[in-house]
Every structure is written in C-alpha cells, then in structure tokens.
Amino acid sequence: MAAGDAFELEVPQGLARGERVDKVLARAFPDQSRSRIQKALDAGLIERDDAVLSRKTKVFSGDLLSGSWLAAVEQSIEPVDIPLEIIFEDDHLVAVNKPVGMVTHPGSGTGNDTLVHALLHHCSGKLSQIGSPERPGIVHRLDKETTGIIVVAKTDKAYQGLVEQFSERSMTKIYQALVMGTPAGEHGSVQQPIGRHPVHRTRMAIQASGRFAHTDWIVLQHWSNAARIRCQIHTGRTHQIRVHMQHLGHPLLGDSTYGFKEKQWSGLQIPRVMLHAWQLTLQHPLAKTALDLTAEPPTDFSAVAQALGEYQG
C-alpha cells in the first residue's frame, strides 16, 4: 500500500517523561484507528527529525513528528541503474555515500533518480519490506543538498535493529561543515532547544519551547573569513547543525535559509549548503559488532575549501 494523507504534529506539552508514539498519535488523531496508526509506524511512515520511529519509540513535548497514513493504492518503483559509492555492505545492510542532489526516497514531485531507485537496482530488489513501498529499507534521511553516509536495511531484522538505534539515538554521528567567519576558540558546544520557526514554518529556530539539542564542534581548518568544522550531534533535531551554527553567528556557506548572504561572497562559487555526513558509528543490528563508517567529503566541498584559501573577497 502507498502513503497518503500527510500530516505534521508537534507533540503537546505534558510529556516531559515521554510516552509511546502510537498512543500519542491515537490521541492526536482520533479519526484514525489504532490499527491504521500502527500500520503506518510499521511501514516506516512516521518520522522524527528524519529518522523512522517504531511503535515503542517514546516521544516528548515539542518533538516534531511528520508522516502519512497508509492508502490503499499500490505503487511500484522500478529499479534504475544509477552509480552508487558503497561504503559497506553485507547480507543485512548497505551504507552509501549519498551524492549531492539525490533525494533519499520517492515523494511528491520526485523523479526516478532517488536513492531508493538506485538501491533497488544495486541490491536486485533485496531491501527490507517492512517500510512502505516508497521507502524500502529506509530508516533515516539526508537533505537533498547534504552529502554523506546513509545506512539502509536489506533485511527486516536489520531494519528493526537500525530503527531502534536511531530512535534511541545511540549512534555516533559526525559531520563536516564550512561556515562563515572563524569561531572564537578551537572548539565549543551548543546546547540550545530547537523548534519550528513561529513565522516561517518550513524553518527551524532556537525556541525556548523547543526540544533540547546538543552539538559539539571543533575547528579543523580556518581562513580569514571562514572555517571548516567538525560537528558531533548528540541529538537529532531537524536542521540542527544549520540552526546551531547560525545561532553562533557562523551560518553554513550556501545556506541562505539560515543566514548565508551570497552577495558578501562575490567571486566565490558555492554550489550548495556545505554540509557532509562524514562519520557514522553504530552497532551492526545482527552481528552486534561496531561499525565505524567514514565517507570523505566530495569534490565540490573540497573545491570550496581550497578556494577559501585563495579567496580575497
């Protein structure tokens, strides 16, 4: 069955200790049966901060949930032969270095060039079928412009194990970013709550009523007007690094949504938001061994970094 009736929900106040997401959704959407809610969760259609939730996941006041209910329309996705950079693969999962411009899974307005299309070809259709037909094996996403590591489940057991780790935020997630200006000091920490922007609803913002968010950063390289930083996120809020770095006064290069001013950088070509999912450490859901995955930044990221050393704007 395919997805339909998209929704977005900010979990109401009064859940400081957390409650199972299926119960919260049942109260928020009394017109939906408990069975339909659980089927949507089982199909991987309910997300928090771009990570799939299971029935047992606990959610808290201020969490932003998005998803859709299952519709009775069948949708078929044809495999497409698109080259992929495989970082790790075995019988249970595959980790990919997602290129810029590639959408993670099909949705409204997407074509047949998503990561799912490519993986169905690469894996000969052998992806976990717990999720909906549009999202086989998908347990988390990266924005279209963000490059780097995505891990996808090939078996149902791997899917369940990965969803649990993302829901519990037990993975170590490290990014590289290029930011405006040079941060004061060589390292620091941002612990500021993030919620939906009160006016611009497609953006996130520092909000006292938002959910706790924690980002640690280290300067890897700096120039007179910019820096390359390493960010470890201990929480997984939507646009977390982008919002936290804007809060520090150092928006990501190319990120006009969160403070980047293109006119200030005439003569320097910045093709996208300069953010890359660099390292991901998780437990293999079946073997129970540690997987330390690394994907070096792509050529466009490195080209901008090199240009910054020569830039005199």
C-alpha positions as a Markdown table, in Angstrom:
| # | Residue | x | y | z |
|---|---|---|---|---|
| 1 | Met | 0.0 | 0.0 | 0.0 |
| 2 | Ala | 1.1 | 3.5 | -0.7 |
| 3 | Ala | 1.3 | 6.6 | 1.6 |
| 4 | Gly | -1.4 | 9.3 | 1.7 |
| 5 | Asp | -2.9 | 11.9 | 4.0 |
| 6 | Ala | 0.4 | 13.6 | 5.0 |
| 7 | Phe | 0.5 | 15.2 | 8.4 |
| 8 | Glu | 2.8 | 17.1 | 10.8 |
| 9 | Leu | 2.4 | 17.2 | 14.6 |
| 10 | Glu | 4.2 | 19.0 | 17.4 |
| 11 | Val | 3.8 | 16.8 | 20.5 |
| 12 | Pro | 1.9 | 18.8 | 23.0 |
| 13 | Gln | 3.1 | 19.8 | 26.4 |
| 14 | Gly | 2.9 | 17.5 | 29.4 |
| 15 | Leu | 5.1 | 14.7 | 28.1 |
| 16 | Ala | 8.3 | 15.6 | 29.8 |
| 17 | Arg | 8.8 | 11.9 | 30.7 |
| 18 | Gly | 7.9 | 10.6 | 27.3 |
| 19 | Glu | 5.2 | 8.4 | 26.0 |
| 20 | Arg | 4.9 | 5.8 | 23.3 |
| 21 | Val | 4.4 | 7.4 | 19.9 |
| 22 | Asp | 1.4 | 5.2 | 18.9 |
| 23 | Lys | -0.5 | 6.3 | 22.0 |
| 24 | Val | 0.3 | 10.0 | 21.3 |
| 25 | Leu | -0.8 | 9.7 | 17.7 |
| 26 | Ala | -4.0 | 7.9 | 18.8 |
| 27 | Arg | -5.0 | 10.9 | 21.0 |
| 28 | Ala | -3.9 | 13.5 | 18.4 |
| 29 | Phe | -5.8 | 11.8 | 15.5 |
| 30 | Pro | -9.0 | 10.3 | 17.0 |
| 31 | Asp | -10.4 | 9.8 | 13.5 |
| 32 | Gln | -7.6 | 7.3 | 12.8 |
| 33 | Ser | -8.0 | 3.8 | 14.1 |
| 34 | Arg | -5.2 | 2.4 | 16.3 |
| 35 | Ser | -4.6 | -0.3 | 13.7 |
| 36 | Arg | -4.1 | 2.3 | 10.9 |
| 37 | Ile | -1.7 | 4.2 | 13.2 |
| 38 | Gln | 0.3 | 1.1 | 14.0 |
| 39 | Lys | 0.4 | 0.0 | 10.3 |
| 40 | Ala | 1.8 | 3.4 | 9.4 |
| 41 | Leu | 4.5 | 3.1 | 12.1 |
| 42 | Asp | 5.3 | -0.5 | 10.9 |
| 43 | Ala | 5.6 | 0.8 | 7.4 |
| 44 | Gly | 8.2 | 3.4 | 8.4 |
| 45 | Leu | 5.9 | 6.3 | 7.5 |
| 46 | Ile | 6.2 | 8.2 | 10.8 |
| 47 | Glu | 9.5 | 10.2 | 11.4 |
| 48 | Arg | 11.1 | 12.5 | 14.0 |
| 49 | Asp | 14.0 | 14.6 | 12.7 |
| 50 | Asp | 14.3 | 12.5 | 9.5 |
| 51 | Ala | 14.6 | 9.2 | 11.4 |
| 52 | Val | 11.9 | 6.5 | 11.3 |
| 53 | Leu | 10.0 | 5.7 | 14.5 |
| 54 | Ser | 8.8 | 2.3 | 15.8 |
| 55 | Arg | 5.6 | 1.7 | 17.8 |
| 56 | Lys | 7.5 | 1.7 | 21.1 |
| 57 | Thr | 9.5 | 4.9 | 20.5 |
| 58 | Lys | 8.9 | 7.4 | 23.2 |
| 59 | Val | 8.3 | 11.0 | 22.2 |
| 60 | Phe | 8.4 | 14.1 | 24.2 |
| 61 | Ser | 6.8 | 17.6 | 24.4 |
| 62 | Gly | 7.9 | 19.7 | 21.5 |
| 63 | Asp | 9.0 | 16.8 | 19.3 |
| 64 | Leu | 8.1 | 17.4 | 15.6 |
| 65 | Leu | 6.6 | 14.3 | 14.0 |
| 66 | Ser | 5.8 | 14.0 | 10.4 |
| 67 | Gly | 4.4 | 11.3 | 8.2 |
| 68 | Ser | 1.4 | 9.9 | 6.5 |
| 69 | Trp | -1.2 | 7.1 | 6.8 |
| 70 | Leu | -1.3 | 4.1 | 4.5 |
| 71 | Ala | -3.6 | 4.5 | 1.5 |
| 72 | Ala | -5.0 | 1.6 | -0.4 |
| 73 | Val | -3.2 | 2.5 | -3.7 |
| 74 | Glu | -0.4 | 0.3 | -4.8 |
| 75 | Gln | 2.7 | 2.0 | -6.1 |
| 76 | Ser | 5.6 | 0.2 | -7.9 |
| 77 | Ile | 9.1 | 1.6 | -8.0 |
| 78 | Glu | 11.2 | 0.4 | -10.8 |
| 79 | Pro | 15.0 | -0.2 | -10.2 |
| 80 | Val | 17.2 | 2.3 | -12.0 |
| 81 | Asp | 20.9 | 1.8 | -12.8 |
| 82 | Ile | 22.4 | 4.8 | -11.0 |
| 83 | Pro | 26.1 | 4.5 | -9.9 |
| 84 | Leu | 26.5 | 4.5 | -6.1 |
| 85 | Glu | 29.5 | 4.8 | -3.8 |
| 86 | Ile | 29.2 | 1.8 | -1.4 |
| 87 | Ile | 31.0 | 2.2 | 1.9 |
| 88 | Phe | 29.9 | -1.0 | 3.5 |
| 89 | Glu | 27.7 | -3.9 | 2.5 |
| 90 | Asp | 26.8 | -7.4 | 3.7 |
| 91 | Asp | 23.6 | -9.6 | 3.6 |
| 92 | His | 21.8 | -7.4 | 6.1 |
| 93 | Leu | 22.6 | -3.7 | 5.3 |
| 94 | Val | 24.3 | -1.4 | 2.9 |
| 95 | Ala | 25.9 | 2.0 | 3.6 |
| 96 | Val | 26.1 | 4.6 | 0.8 |
| 97 | Asn | 27.9 | 7.9 | 0.4 |
| 98 | Lys | 25.0 | 9.9 | -0.9 |
| 99 | Pro | 25.9 | 12.4 | -3.6 |
| 100 | Val | 24.6 | 16.0 | -3.7 |
| 101 | Gly | 21.2 | 16.4 | -5.4 |
| 102 | Met | 20.0 | 12.9 | -4.7 |
| 103 | Val | 16.7 | 12.6 | -2.8 |
| 104 | Thr | 16.6 | 9.7 | -0.4 |
| 105 | His | 13.2 | 8.2 | -1.4 |
| 106 | Pro | 10.3 | 9.0 | -3.8 |
| 107 | Gly | 7.7 | 11.5 | -2.8 |
| 108 | Ser | 5.7 | 14.3 | -4.2 |
| 109 | Gly | 7.5 | 15.9 | -7.1 |
| 110 | Thr | 10.4 | 13.5 | -7.2 |
| 111 | Gly | 11.6 | 11.6 | -10.3 |
| 112 | Asn | 13.1 | 8.1 | -10.8 |
| 113 | Asp | 16.5 | 9.2 | -9.7 |
| 114 | Thr | 16.2 | 8.7 | -5.9 |
| 115 | Leu | 18.5 | 6.7 | -3.7 |
| 116 | Val | 15.7 | 4.0 | -3.4 |
| 117 | His | 15.6 | 3.6 | -7.2 |
| 118 | Ala | 19.4 | 3.2 | -7.3 |
| 119 | Leu | 19.4 | 0.7 | -4.4 |
| 120 | Leu | 16.7 | -1.4 | -5.8 |
| 121 | His | 18.9 | -1.9 | -8.8 |
| 122 | His | 22.1 | -2.4 | -6.8 |
| 123 | Cys | 20.5 | -4.9 | -4.4 |
| 124 | Ser | 18.4 | -6.6 | -7.0 |
| 125 | Gly | 15.3 | -5.6 | -5.1 |
| 126 | Lys | 16.5 | -7.1 | -1.9 |
| 127 | Leu | 15.6 | -4.4 | 0.6 |
| 128 | Ser | 13.6 | -4.7 | 3.8 |
| 129 | Gln | 9.9 | -4.7 | 3.0 |
| 130 | Ile | 8.8 | -3.6 | 6.5 |
| 131 | Gly | 8.7 | 0.0 | 5.3 |
| 132 | Ser | 6.2 | 1.3 | 2.7 |
| 133 | Pro | 6.8 | 0.6 | -1.0 |
| 134 | Glu | 8.1 | 4.1 | -1.4 |
| 135 | Arg | 10.7 | 3.6 | 1.3 |
| 136 | Pro | 12.0 | 0.1 | 1.3 |
| 137 | Gly | 14.8 | -0.3 | 3.9 |
| 138 | Ile | 15.0 | 3.5 | 4.6 |
| 139 | Val | 15.4 | 4.3 | 8.3 |
| 140 | His | 16.8 | 7.9 | 8.1 |
| 141 | Arg | 17.3 | 10.6 | 5.5 |
| 142 | Leu | 19.7 | 13.4 | 4.5 |
| 143 | Asp | 18.6 | 16.6 | 2.9 |
| 144 | Lys | 18.9 | 16.7 | -0.9 |
| 145 | Glu | 21.9 | 19.1 | -0.8 |
| 146 | Thr | 23.6 | 17.2 | 2.1 |
| 147 | Thr | 26.1 | 14.6 | 1.1 |
| 148 | Gly | 27.4 | 11.7 | 3.1 |
| 149 | Ile | 26.6 | 8.4 | 4.9 |
| 150 | Ile | 23.2 | 6.8 | 4.7 |
| 151 | Val | 22.7 | 3.3 | 6.0 |
| 152 | Val | 19.8 | 1.2 | 4.6 |
| 153 | Ala | 18.4 | -2.2 | 5.7 |
| 154 | Lys | 18.3 | -5.1 | 3.3 |
| 155 | Thr | 16.5 | -7.5 | 5.8 |
| 156 | Asp | 13.6 | -7.0 | 8.2 |
| 157 | Lys | 15.7 | -7.8 | 11.2 |
| 158 | Ala | 18.3 | -5.2 | 10.2 |
| 159 | Tyr | 15.5 | -2.7 | 9.7 |
| 160 | Gln | 14.1 | -3.2 | 13.2 |
| 161 | Gly | 17.6 | -3.0 | 14.8 |
| 162 | Leu | 18.5 | 0.2 | 12.9 |
| 163 | Val | 15.2 | 1.9 | 13.7 |
| 164 | Glu | 15.8 | 1.1 | 17.4 |
| 165 | Gln | 19.2 | 2.6 | 17.3 |
| 166 | Phe | 18.0 | 5.8 | 15.6 |
| 167 | Ser | 15.0 | 6.1 | 17.8 |
| 168 | Glu | 17.3 | 5.8 | 20.9 |
| 169 | Arg | 19.9 | 8.0 | 19.4 |
| 170 | Ser | 22.6 | 5.5 | 20.3 |
| 171 | Met | 24.7 | 6.1 | 17.1 |
| 172 | Thr | 27.6 | 8.5 | 16.9 |
| 173 | Lys | 27.0 | 11.0 | 14.1 |
| 174 | Ile | 29.8 | 13.4 | 12.9 |
| 175 | Tyr | 29.6 | 15.9 | 10.1 |
| 176 | Gln | 31.9 | 18.3 | 8.4 |
| 177 | Ala | 30.7 | 21.8 | 7.5 |
| 178 | Leu | 32.1 | 25.0 | 6.0 |
| 179 | Val | 30.9 | 28.1 | 7.9 |
| 180 | Met | 31.1 | 31.9 | 7.6 |
| 181 | Gly | 33.7 | 33.5 | 9.8 |
| 182 | Thr | 36.1 | 32.0 | 12.3 |
| 183 | Pro | 34.6 | 30.7 | 15.5 |
| 184 | Ala | 36.1 | 32.0 | 18.7 |
| 185 | Gly | 38.3 | 29.3 | 20.1 |
| 186 | Glu | 39.1 | 25.9 | 18.6 |
| 187 | His | 36.2 | 24.0 | 19.9 |
| 188 | Gly | 32.9 | 24.5 | 21.7 |
| 189 | Ser | 29.4 | 23.2 | 22.5 |
| 190 | Val | 25.9 | 24.5 | 21.7 |
| 191 | Gln | 23.1 | 23.3 | 23.9 |
| 192 | Gln | 20.0 | 25.2 | 22.7 |
| 193 | Pro | 16.5 | 23.9 | 22.2 |
| 194 | Ile | 15.2 | 23.8 | 18.6 |
| 195 | Gly | 11.6 | 24.1 | 17.4 |
| 196 | Arg | 9.6 | 25.1 | 14.4 |
| 197 | His | 10.1 | 28.8 | 13.5 |
| 198 | Pro | 7.0 | 30.7 | 14.7 |
| 199 | Val | 6.5 | 32.6 | 11.4 |
| 200 | His | 8.5 | 30.7 | 8.7 |
| 201 | Arg | 7.0 | 27.2 | 9.2 |
| 202 | Thr | 9.5 | 25.4 | 6.8 |
| 203 | Arg | 12.4 | 26.6 | 9.0 |
| 204 | Met | 13.6 | 25.6 | 12.5 |
| 205 | Ala | 14.8 | 28.1 | 15.1 |
| 206 | Ile | 16.2 | 28.4 | 18.6 |
| 207 | Gln | 13.0 | 28.2 | 20.7 |
| 208 | Ala | 12.6 | 28.1 | 24.5 |
| 209 | Ser | 9.6 | 25.8 | 23.9 |
| 210 | Gly | 11.6 | 23.6 | 21.6 |
| 211 | Arg | 13.3 | 20.2 | 22.2 |
| 212 | Phe | 16.8 | 20.1 | 23.8 |
| 213 | Ala | 19.5 | 19.9 | 21.1 |
| 214 | His | 23.3 | 19.4 | 21.7 |
| 215 | Thr | 26.0 | 20.0 | 19.1 |
| 216 | Asp | 29.8 | 19.8 | 19.8 |
| 217 | Trp | 32.1 | 21.5 | 17.3 |
| 218 | Ile | 35.8 | 21.6 | 16.6 |
| 219 | Val | 37.7 | 23.8 | 14.1 |
| 220 | Leu | 39.6 | 21.6 | 11.6 |
| 221 | Gln | 40.8 | 24.4 | 9.4 |
| 222 | His | 40.3 | 28.1 | 9.3 |
| 223 | Trp | 40.9 | 31.0 | 6.9 |
| 224 | Ser | 40.4 | 34.8 | 7.4 |
| 225 | Asn | 36.7 | 34.7 | 6.6 |
| 226 | Ala | 35.6 | 31.1 | 7.0 |
| 227 | Ala | 36.3 | 27.8 | 8.7 |
| 228 | Arg | 35.9 | 24.0 | 8.2 |
| 229 | Ile | 34.4 | 22.5 | 11.3 |
| 230 | Arg | 33.7 | 19.0 | 12.7 |
| 231 | Cys | 30.3 | 18.7 | 14.3 |
| 232 | Gln | 29.1 | 15.8 | 16.5 |
| 233 | Ile | 25.4 | 15.8 | 17.2 |
| 234 | His | 24.2 | 14.2 | 20.4 |
| 235 | Thr | 20.6 | 14.8 | 19.4 |
| 236 | Gly | 18.9 | 14.6 | 16.0 |
| 237 | Arg | 16.8 | 17.7 | 15.6 |
| 238 | Thr | 15.8 | 18.7 | 12.1 |
| 239 | His | 18.4 | 21.2 | 10.7 |
| 240 | Gln | 20.3 | 21.0 | 14.0 |
| 241 | Ile | 23.8 | 21.9 | 12.8 |
| 242 | Arg | 22.5 | 24.6 | 10.5 |
| 243 | Val | 20.4 | 26.3 | 13.3 |
| 244 | His | 23.1 | 26.0 | 15.9 |
| 245 | Met | 25.8 | 27.4 | 13.8 |
| 246 | Gln | 23.6 | 30.3 | 12.8 |
| 247 | His | 23.0 | 30.9 | 16.5 |
| 248 | Leu | 26.7 | 31.2 | 17.0 |
| 249 | Gly | 26.9 | 33.7 | 14.2 |
| 250 | His | 28.6 | 31.3 | 11.7 |
| 251 | Pro | 26.0 | 30.2 | 9.2 |
| 252 | Leu | 27.0 | 27.4 | 6.8 |
| 253 | Leu | 28.3 | 28.5 | 3.5 |
| 254 | Gly | 25.5 | 28.3 | 0.9 |
| 255 | Asp | 22.7 | 28.1 | 3.5 |
| 256 | Ser | 20.6 | 31.1 | 2.6 |
| 257 | Thr | 17.8 | 29.7 | 4.7 |
| 258 | Tyr | 19.8 | 30.2 | 7.9 |
| 259 | Gly | 21.8 | 33.4 | 7.3 |
| 260 | Phe | 24.2 | 33.0 | 4.5 |
| 261 | Lys | 24.5 | 36.2 | 2.4 |
| 262 | Glu | 25.5 | 35.3 | -1.2 |
| 263 | Lys | 26.2 | 39.0 | -2.0 |
| 264 | Gln | 29.0 | 39.0 | 0.5 |
| 265 | Trp | 30.9 | 36.3 | -1.4 |
| 266 | Ser | 31.0 | 37.6 | -4.9 |
| 267 | Gly | 33.6 | 35.7 | -7.0 |
| 268 | Leu | 33.4 | 32.6 | -4.9 |
| 269 | Gln | 31.2 | 29.7 | -6.3 |
| 270 | Ile | 29.3 | 28.0 | -3.5 |
| 271 | Pro | 27.0 | 25.4 | -5.2 |
| 272 | Arg | 25.0 | 24.2 | -2.2 |
| 273 | Val | 24.7 | 24.1 | 1.6 |
| 274 | Met | 28.2 | 23.0 | 2.7 |
| 275 | Leu | 27.3 | 20.1 | 5.0 |
| 276 | His | 28.6 | 16.5 | 4.8 |
| 277 | Ala | 27.7 | 13.4 | 6.9 |
| 278 | Trp | 31.3 | 12.3 | 7.5 |
| 279 | Gln | 31.3 | 9.5 | 10.1 |
| 280 | Leu | 28.7 | 7.2 | 11.5 |
| 281 | Thr | 29.4 | 4.7 | 14.2 |
| 282 | Leu | 26.7 | 2.1 | 15.1 |
| 283 | Gln | 26.2 | -1.4 | 16.2 |
| 284 | His | 25.6 | -4.0 | 13.5 |
| 285 | Pro | 22.0 | -5.0 | 14.1 |
| 286 | Leu | 22.6 | -8.7 | 13.7 |
| 287 | Ala | 26.3 | -9.3 | 14.4 |
| 288 | Lys | 26.3 | -6.8 | 17.3 |
| 289 | Thr | 29.7 | -5.6 | 16.4 |
| 290 | Ala | 30.7 | -2.0 | 16.0 |
| 291 | Leu | 30.6 | -0.5 | 12.5 |
| 292 | Asp | 32.8 | 2.6 | 12.0 |
| 293 | Leu | 31.8 | 4.2 | 8.7 |
| 294 | Thr | 33.6 | 7.1 | 7.1 |
| 295 | Ala | 32.9 | 9.0 | 3.8 |
| 296 | Glu | 35.3 | 11.7 | 2.8 |
| 297 | Pro | 33.8 | 15.0 | 1.6 |
| 298 | Pro | 33.0 | 15.1 | -2.2 |
| 299 | Thr | 34.9 | 17.2 | -4.7 |
| 300 | Asp | 32.6 | 20.2 | -4.6 |
| 301 | Phe | 33.1 | 20.5 | -0.8 |
| 302 | Ser | 36.9 | 20.2 | -1.2 |
| 303 | Ala | 36.9 | 22.7 | -4.1 |
| 304 | Val | 35.2 | 25.3 | -2.0 |
| 305 | Ala | 37.6 | 24.7 | 0.9 |
| 306 | Gln | 40.5 | 25.1 | -1.5 |
| 307 | Ala | 39.0 | 28.3 | -3.0 |
| 308 | Leu | 38.6 | 29.8 | 0.5 |
| 309 | Gly | 42.4 | 29.7 | 0.9 |
| 310 | Glu | 42.7 | 31.8 | -2.2 |
| 311 | Tyr | 39.7 | 34.0 | -1.8 |
| 312 | Gln | 40.2 | 37.7 | -1.3 |
| 313 | Gly | 36.6 | 38.9 | -1.3 |
